[in-house]
Coordinates of C-alpha atoms and ligand atoms in Angstrom, one line a residue:
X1 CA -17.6 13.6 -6.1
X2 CA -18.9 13.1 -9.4
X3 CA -17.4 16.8 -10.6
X4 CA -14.1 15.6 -9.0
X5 CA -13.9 12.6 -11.3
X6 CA -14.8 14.9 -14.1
X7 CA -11.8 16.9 -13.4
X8 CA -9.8 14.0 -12.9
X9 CA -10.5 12.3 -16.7
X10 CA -10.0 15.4 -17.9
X11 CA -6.6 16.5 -16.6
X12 CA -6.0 12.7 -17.5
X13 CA -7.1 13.0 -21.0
X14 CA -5.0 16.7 -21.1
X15 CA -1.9 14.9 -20.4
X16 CA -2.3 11.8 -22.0
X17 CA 0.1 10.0 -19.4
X18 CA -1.6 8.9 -17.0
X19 CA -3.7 6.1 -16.1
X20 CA -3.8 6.4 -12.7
X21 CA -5.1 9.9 -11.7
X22 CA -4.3 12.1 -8.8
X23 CA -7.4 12.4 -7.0
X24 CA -7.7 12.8 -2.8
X25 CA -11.4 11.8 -3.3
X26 CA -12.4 8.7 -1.8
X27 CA -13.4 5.6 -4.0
X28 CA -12.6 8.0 -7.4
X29 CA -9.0 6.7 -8.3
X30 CA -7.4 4.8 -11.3
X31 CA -9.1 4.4 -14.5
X32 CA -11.6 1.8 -14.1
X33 CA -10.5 0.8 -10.7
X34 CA -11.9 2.0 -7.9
X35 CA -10.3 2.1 -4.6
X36 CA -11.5 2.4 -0.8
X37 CA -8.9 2.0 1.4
X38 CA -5.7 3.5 -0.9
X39 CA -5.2 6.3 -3.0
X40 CA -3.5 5.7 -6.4
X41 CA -1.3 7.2 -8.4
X42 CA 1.7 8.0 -10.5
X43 CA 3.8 10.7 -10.0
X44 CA 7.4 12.2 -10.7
X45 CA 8.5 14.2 -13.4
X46 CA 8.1 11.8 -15.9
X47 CA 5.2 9.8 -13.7
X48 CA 6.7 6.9 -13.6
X49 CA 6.6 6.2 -10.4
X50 CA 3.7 4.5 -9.1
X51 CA 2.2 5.9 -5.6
X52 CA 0.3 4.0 -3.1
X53 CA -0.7 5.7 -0.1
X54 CA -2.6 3.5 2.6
X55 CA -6.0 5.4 3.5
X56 CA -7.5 3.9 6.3
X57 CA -7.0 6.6 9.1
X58 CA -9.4 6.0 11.8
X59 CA -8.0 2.7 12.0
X60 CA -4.4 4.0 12.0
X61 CA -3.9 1.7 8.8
X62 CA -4.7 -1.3 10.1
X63 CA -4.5 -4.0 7.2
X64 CA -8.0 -5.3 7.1
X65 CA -8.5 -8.1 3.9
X66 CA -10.2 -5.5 1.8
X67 CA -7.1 -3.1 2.3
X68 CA -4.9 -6.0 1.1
X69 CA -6.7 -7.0 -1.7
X70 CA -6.7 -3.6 -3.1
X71 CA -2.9 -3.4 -2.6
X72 CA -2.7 -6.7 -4.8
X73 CA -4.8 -4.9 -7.6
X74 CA -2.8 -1.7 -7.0
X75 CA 0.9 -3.9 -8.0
X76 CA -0.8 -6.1 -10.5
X77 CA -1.6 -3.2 -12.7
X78 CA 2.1 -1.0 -11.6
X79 CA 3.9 -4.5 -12.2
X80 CA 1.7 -4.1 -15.7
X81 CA 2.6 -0.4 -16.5
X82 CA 5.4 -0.2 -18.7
X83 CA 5.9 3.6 -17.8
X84 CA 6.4 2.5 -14.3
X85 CA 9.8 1.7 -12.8
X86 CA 8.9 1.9 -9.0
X87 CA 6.8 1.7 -6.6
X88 CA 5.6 3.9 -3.4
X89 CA 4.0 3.0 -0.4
X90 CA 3.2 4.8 2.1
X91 CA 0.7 5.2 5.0
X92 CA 0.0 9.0 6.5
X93 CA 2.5 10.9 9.5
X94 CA 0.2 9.1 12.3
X95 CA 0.5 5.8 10.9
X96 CA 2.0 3.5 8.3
X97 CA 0.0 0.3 9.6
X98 CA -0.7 -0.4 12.8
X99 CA -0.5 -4.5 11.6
X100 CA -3.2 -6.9 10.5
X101 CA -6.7 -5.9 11.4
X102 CA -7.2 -7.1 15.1
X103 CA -10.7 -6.7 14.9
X104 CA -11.1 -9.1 11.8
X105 CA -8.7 -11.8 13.0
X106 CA -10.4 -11.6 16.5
X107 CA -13.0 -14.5 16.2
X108 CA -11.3 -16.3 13.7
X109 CA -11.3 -19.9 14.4
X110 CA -7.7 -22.2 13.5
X111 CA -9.9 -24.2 11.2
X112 CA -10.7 -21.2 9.1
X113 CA -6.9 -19.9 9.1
X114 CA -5.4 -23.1 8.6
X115 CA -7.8 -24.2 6.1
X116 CA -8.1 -20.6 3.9
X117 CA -4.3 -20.0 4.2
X118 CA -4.8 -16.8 6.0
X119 CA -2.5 -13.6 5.3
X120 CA -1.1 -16.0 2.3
X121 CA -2.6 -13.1 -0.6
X122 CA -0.1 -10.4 1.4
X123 CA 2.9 -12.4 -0.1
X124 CA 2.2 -10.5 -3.4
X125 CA 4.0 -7.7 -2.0
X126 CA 7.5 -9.6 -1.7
X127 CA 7.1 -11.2 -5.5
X128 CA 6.6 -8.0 -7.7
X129 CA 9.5 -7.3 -9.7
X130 CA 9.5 -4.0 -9.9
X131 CA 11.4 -1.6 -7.0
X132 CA 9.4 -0.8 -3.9
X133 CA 10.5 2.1 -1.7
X134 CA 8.2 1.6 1.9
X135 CA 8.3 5.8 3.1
X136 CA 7.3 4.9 6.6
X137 CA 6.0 7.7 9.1
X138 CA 4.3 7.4 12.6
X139 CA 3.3 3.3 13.5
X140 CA 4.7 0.5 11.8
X141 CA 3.8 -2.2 13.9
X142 CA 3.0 -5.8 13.4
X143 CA 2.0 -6.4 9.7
X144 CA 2.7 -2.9 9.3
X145 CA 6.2 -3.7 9.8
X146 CA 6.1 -6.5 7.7
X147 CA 4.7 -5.3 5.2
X148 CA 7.6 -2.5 5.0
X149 CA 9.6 -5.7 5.1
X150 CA 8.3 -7.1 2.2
X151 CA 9.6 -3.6 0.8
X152 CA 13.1 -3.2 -1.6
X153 CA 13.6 0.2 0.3
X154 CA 12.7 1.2 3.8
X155 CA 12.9 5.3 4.2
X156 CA 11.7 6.2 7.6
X157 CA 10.5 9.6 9.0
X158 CA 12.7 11.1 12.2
X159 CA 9.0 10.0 14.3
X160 CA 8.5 6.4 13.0
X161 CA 8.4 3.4 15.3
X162 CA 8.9 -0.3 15.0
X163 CA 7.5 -3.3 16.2
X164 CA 6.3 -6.7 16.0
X165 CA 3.6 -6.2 19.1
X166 CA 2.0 -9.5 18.5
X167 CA 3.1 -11.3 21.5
X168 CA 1.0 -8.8 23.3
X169 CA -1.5 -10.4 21.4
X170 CA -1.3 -13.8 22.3
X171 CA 0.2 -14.9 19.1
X172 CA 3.2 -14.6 16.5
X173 CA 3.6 -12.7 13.6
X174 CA 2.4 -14.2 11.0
X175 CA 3.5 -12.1 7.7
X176 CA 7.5 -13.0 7.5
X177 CA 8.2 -10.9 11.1
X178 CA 10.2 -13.5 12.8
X179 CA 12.1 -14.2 9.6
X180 CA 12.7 -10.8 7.4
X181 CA 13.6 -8.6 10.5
X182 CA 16.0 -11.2 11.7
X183 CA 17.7 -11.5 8.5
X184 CA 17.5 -7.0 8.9
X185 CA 18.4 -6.3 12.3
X186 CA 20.2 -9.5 13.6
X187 CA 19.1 -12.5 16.3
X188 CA 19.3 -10.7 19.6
X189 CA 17.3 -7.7 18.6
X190 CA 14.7 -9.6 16.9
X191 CA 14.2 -11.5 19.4
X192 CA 14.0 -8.7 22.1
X193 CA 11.4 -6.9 19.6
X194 CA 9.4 -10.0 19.0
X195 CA 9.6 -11.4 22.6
X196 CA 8.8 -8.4 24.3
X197 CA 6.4 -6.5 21.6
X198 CA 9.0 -3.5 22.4
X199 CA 9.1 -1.0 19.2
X200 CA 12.2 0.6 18.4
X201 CA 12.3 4.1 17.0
X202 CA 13.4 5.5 13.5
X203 CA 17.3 6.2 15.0
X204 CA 17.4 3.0 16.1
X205 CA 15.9 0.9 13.2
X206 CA 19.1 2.8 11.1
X207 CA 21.2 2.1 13.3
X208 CA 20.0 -2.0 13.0
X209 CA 20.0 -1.5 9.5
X210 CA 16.4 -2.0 9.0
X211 CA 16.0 1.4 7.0
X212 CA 18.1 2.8 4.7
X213 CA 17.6 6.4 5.4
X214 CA 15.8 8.9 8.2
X215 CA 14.3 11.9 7.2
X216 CA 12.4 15.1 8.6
X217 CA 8.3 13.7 9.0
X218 CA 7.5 16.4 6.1
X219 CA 10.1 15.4 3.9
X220 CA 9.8 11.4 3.8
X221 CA 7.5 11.2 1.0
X222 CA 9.5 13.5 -1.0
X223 CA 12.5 11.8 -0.7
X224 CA 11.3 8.6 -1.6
X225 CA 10.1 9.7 -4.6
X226 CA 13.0 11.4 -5.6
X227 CA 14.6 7.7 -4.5
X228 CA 11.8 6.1 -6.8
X229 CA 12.6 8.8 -9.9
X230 CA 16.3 7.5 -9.7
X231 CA 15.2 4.1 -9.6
X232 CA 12.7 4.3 -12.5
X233 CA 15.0 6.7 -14.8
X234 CA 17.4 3.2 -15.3
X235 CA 16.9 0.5 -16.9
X236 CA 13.4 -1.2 -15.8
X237 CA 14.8 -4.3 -17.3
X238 CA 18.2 -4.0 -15.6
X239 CA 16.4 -3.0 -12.6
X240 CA 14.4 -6.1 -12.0
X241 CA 17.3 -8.1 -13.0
X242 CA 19.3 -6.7 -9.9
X243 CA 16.5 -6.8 -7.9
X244 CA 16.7 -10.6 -8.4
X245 CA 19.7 -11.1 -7.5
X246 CA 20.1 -9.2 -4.4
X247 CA 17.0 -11.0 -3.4
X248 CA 18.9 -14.1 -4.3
X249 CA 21.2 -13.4 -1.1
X250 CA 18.4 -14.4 1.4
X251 CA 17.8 -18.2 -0.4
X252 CA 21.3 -18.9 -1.3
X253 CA 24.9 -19.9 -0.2
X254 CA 27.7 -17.2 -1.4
X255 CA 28.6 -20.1 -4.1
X256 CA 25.1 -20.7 -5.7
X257 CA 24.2 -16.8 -5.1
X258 CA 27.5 -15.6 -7.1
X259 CA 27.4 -18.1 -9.7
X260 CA 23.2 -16.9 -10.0
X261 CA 24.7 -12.9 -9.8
X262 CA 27.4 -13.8 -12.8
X263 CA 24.9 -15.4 -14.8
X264 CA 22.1 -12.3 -14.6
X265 CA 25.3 -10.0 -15.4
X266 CA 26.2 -12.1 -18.4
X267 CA 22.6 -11.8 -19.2
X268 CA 22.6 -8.1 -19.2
X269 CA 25.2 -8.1 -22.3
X270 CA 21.9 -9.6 -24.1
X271 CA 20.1 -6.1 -23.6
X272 CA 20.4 -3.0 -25.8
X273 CA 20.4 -0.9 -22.1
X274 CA 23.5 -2.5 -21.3
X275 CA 25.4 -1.1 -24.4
X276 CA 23.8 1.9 -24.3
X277 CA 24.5 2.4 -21.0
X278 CA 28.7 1.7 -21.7
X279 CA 28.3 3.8 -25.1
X280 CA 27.0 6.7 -23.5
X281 CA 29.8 6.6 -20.9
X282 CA 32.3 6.1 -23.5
X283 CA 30.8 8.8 -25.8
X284 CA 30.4 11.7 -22.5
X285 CA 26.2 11.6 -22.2
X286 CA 23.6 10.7 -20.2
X287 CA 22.6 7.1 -21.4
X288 CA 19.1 6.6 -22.9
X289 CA 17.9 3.7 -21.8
X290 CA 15.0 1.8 -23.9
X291 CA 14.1 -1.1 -21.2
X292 CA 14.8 -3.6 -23.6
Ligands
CAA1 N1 -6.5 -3.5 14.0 C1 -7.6 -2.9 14.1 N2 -7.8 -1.6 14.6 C2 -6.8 -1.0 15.0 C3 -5.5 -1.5 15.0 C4 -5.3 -2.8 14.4 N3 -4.1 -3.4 14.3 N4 -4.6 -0.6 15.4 C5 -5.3 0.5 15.8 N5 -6.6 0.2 15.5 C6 -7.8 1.2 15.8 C7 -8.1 1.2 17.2 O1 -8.9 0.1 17.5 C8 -8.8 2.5 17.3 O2 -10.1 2.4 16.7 P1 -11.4 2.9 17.6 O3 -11.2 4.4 17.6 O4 -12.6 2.5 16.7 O5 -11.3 2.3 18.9 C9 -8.1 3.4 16.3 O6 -7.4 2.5 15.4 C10 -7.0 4.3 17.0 O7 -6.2 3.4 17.8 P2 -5.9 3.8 19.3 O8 -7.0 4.5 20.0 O9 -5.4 2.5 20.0 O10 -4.6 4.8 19.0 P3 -3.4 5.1 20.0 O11 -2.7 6.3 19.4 O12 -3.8 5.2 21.4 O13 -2.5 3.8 19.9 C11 -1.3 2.1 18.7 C12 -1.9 3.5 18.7 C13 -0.2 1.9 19.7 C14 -0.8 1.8 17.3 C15 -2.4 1.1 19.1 O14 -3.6 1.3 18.3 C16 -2.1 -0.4 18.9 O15 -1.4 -0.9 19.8 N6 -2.6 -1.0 17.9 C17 -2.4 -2.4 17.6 C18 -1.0 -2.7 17.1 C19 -0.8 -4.2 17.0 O16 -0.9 -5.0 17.9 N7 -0.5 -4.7 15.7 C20 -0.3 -6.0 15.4 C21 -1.5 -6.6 14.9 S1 -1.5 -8.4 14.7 C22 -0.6 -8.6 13.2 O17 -0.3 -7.7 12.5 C23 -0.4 -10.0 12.8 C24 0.6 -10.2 11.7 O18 1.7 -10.6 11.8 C25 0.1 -10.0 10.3

């Protein structure tokens, strides 16, 4: 282990890019973070996309409170990283995340819920402002799901499945389930998925418009990088500007949320990207944007 974060600070030193260094090697991750449910990184040509792959296998993914915490730390410091312009999760072709740890919540009184806000510290995922592109293959189920909710970008793999399972449980999701996936997929079939605890495969969730794209199992994570490359080659400041506003479209009425997209376009005239972006169309090259 100790050899393997050697040859980690090493390459990292050699290429003087990156912070977070490629490493399979459990708890030996980022510099000075250390990591035991995820692995951390930043790849793409230019690494600026940052990679978070969920690393909890036995447990199929299951989001326990130390796997969520680290996530937090993981998008604190990519929300930080000004050569990052999106963000990667991912779970393994099994499992995404098979939802909140069951074996964690299962002798948790209301008292200590209601009183300690429980699952409140996942809502981190929905307010980082930079792109994220869920690549979701095998289970995403429960909190898995939502968490891919929480997501910019859902890319699914041709085996992935769907669900909010929790009735099964005895309970309701509790991580934006009954509200994101209705606003995805519609009233009746979020209600059949929620009332039931019936998943719905890959084919179907595109069809529902839940994901954006299917691919072959193999191919998911590359394509989402490729997706996240695009992403983080524009403008990061643009970027996060029309993140806001499409996000706007699930809090506001078409008058309040085109009167908010007008004003964030009138704001991008304030941004050197935005001229370079028209120069270099105007002048026949690729623009070079600055993020400022
Ligand atoms: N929590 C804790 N452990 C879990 C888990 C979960 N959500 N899901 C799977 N595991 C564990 C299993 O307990 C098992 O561990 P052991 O080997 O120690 O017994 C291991 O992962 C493998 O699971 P299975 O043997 O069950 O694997 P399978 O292939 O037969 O079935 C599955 C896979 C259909 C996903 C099944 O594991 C399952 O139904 N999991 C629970 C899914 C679920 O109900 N999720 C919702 C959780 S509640 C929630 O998320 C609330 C919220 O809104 C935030």
């Amino acid at each position: 282990m100790a050899a393997l974060c050697r040859r980690a600070v090493v390459l990292f030193q050699t290429t003087k890019t990156l912070p977070y260094v490629l490493t399979a090697a459990r708890k030996c991750s980022t510099a000075g973070t250390q990591y035991n449910y995820l692995i951390v990184d930043k790849r793409g040509e230019n690494k600026n996309v940052g990679f978070i792959q969920l690393n909890r296998p036995k447990a199929l993914n299951a989001l326990c409170d130390g796997l969520m915490k680290e996530m937090n730390q993981a998008l604190d410091a990519f929300e930080n990283d000004a050569q990052v312009g999106a963000i990667i999760i991912t779970g393994n072709e099994k499992s995404f995340a098979a939802g909140a740890d069951i074996k964690e919540m299962q002798n948790r009184t209301f008292q200590e819920c209601y009183g300690g806000n429980f699952l409140s510290h996942w809502n981190r995922v929905s307010t980082v402002r930079k792109p994220i592109i869920a690549a979701v293959n095998g289970f995403a189920l429960g909190g898995g799901c939502e968490l891919a909710m929480m997501c910019d970008i859902i890319y699914a793999g041709e085996k992935a499945q769907f669900g909010q399972p929790e009735i099964l449980l005895g309970t309701v999701p509790g991580a934006g389930g009954t509200q994101r996936l209705t606003r995805a997929v519609g009233k009746s079939l979020a209600m059949e998925m929620v009332l039931t605890g019936d998943r719905i495969s890959a084919k179907e969730a595109k069809e529902s418009g839940l994901v954006s794209k299917i691919f072959p199992v193999e191919q998911l994570v590359e394509e989402a990088l490729r997706c996240g490359e695009k992403i983080a080659n524009n403008s990061k400041l643009v970027c996060a500007m029309a993140k806001e506003a499409v996000n706007a479209a699930f809090e506001l009425t078409l008058t309040e949320g085109s009167r908010f997209e007008k004003r964030i376009f009138h704001a991008t005239f304030a941004t050197d990207d935005r001229k370079e972006g028209m120069t270099a169309f105007v002048e026949k090259r690729k623009a070079n944007f600055k993020d400022n």
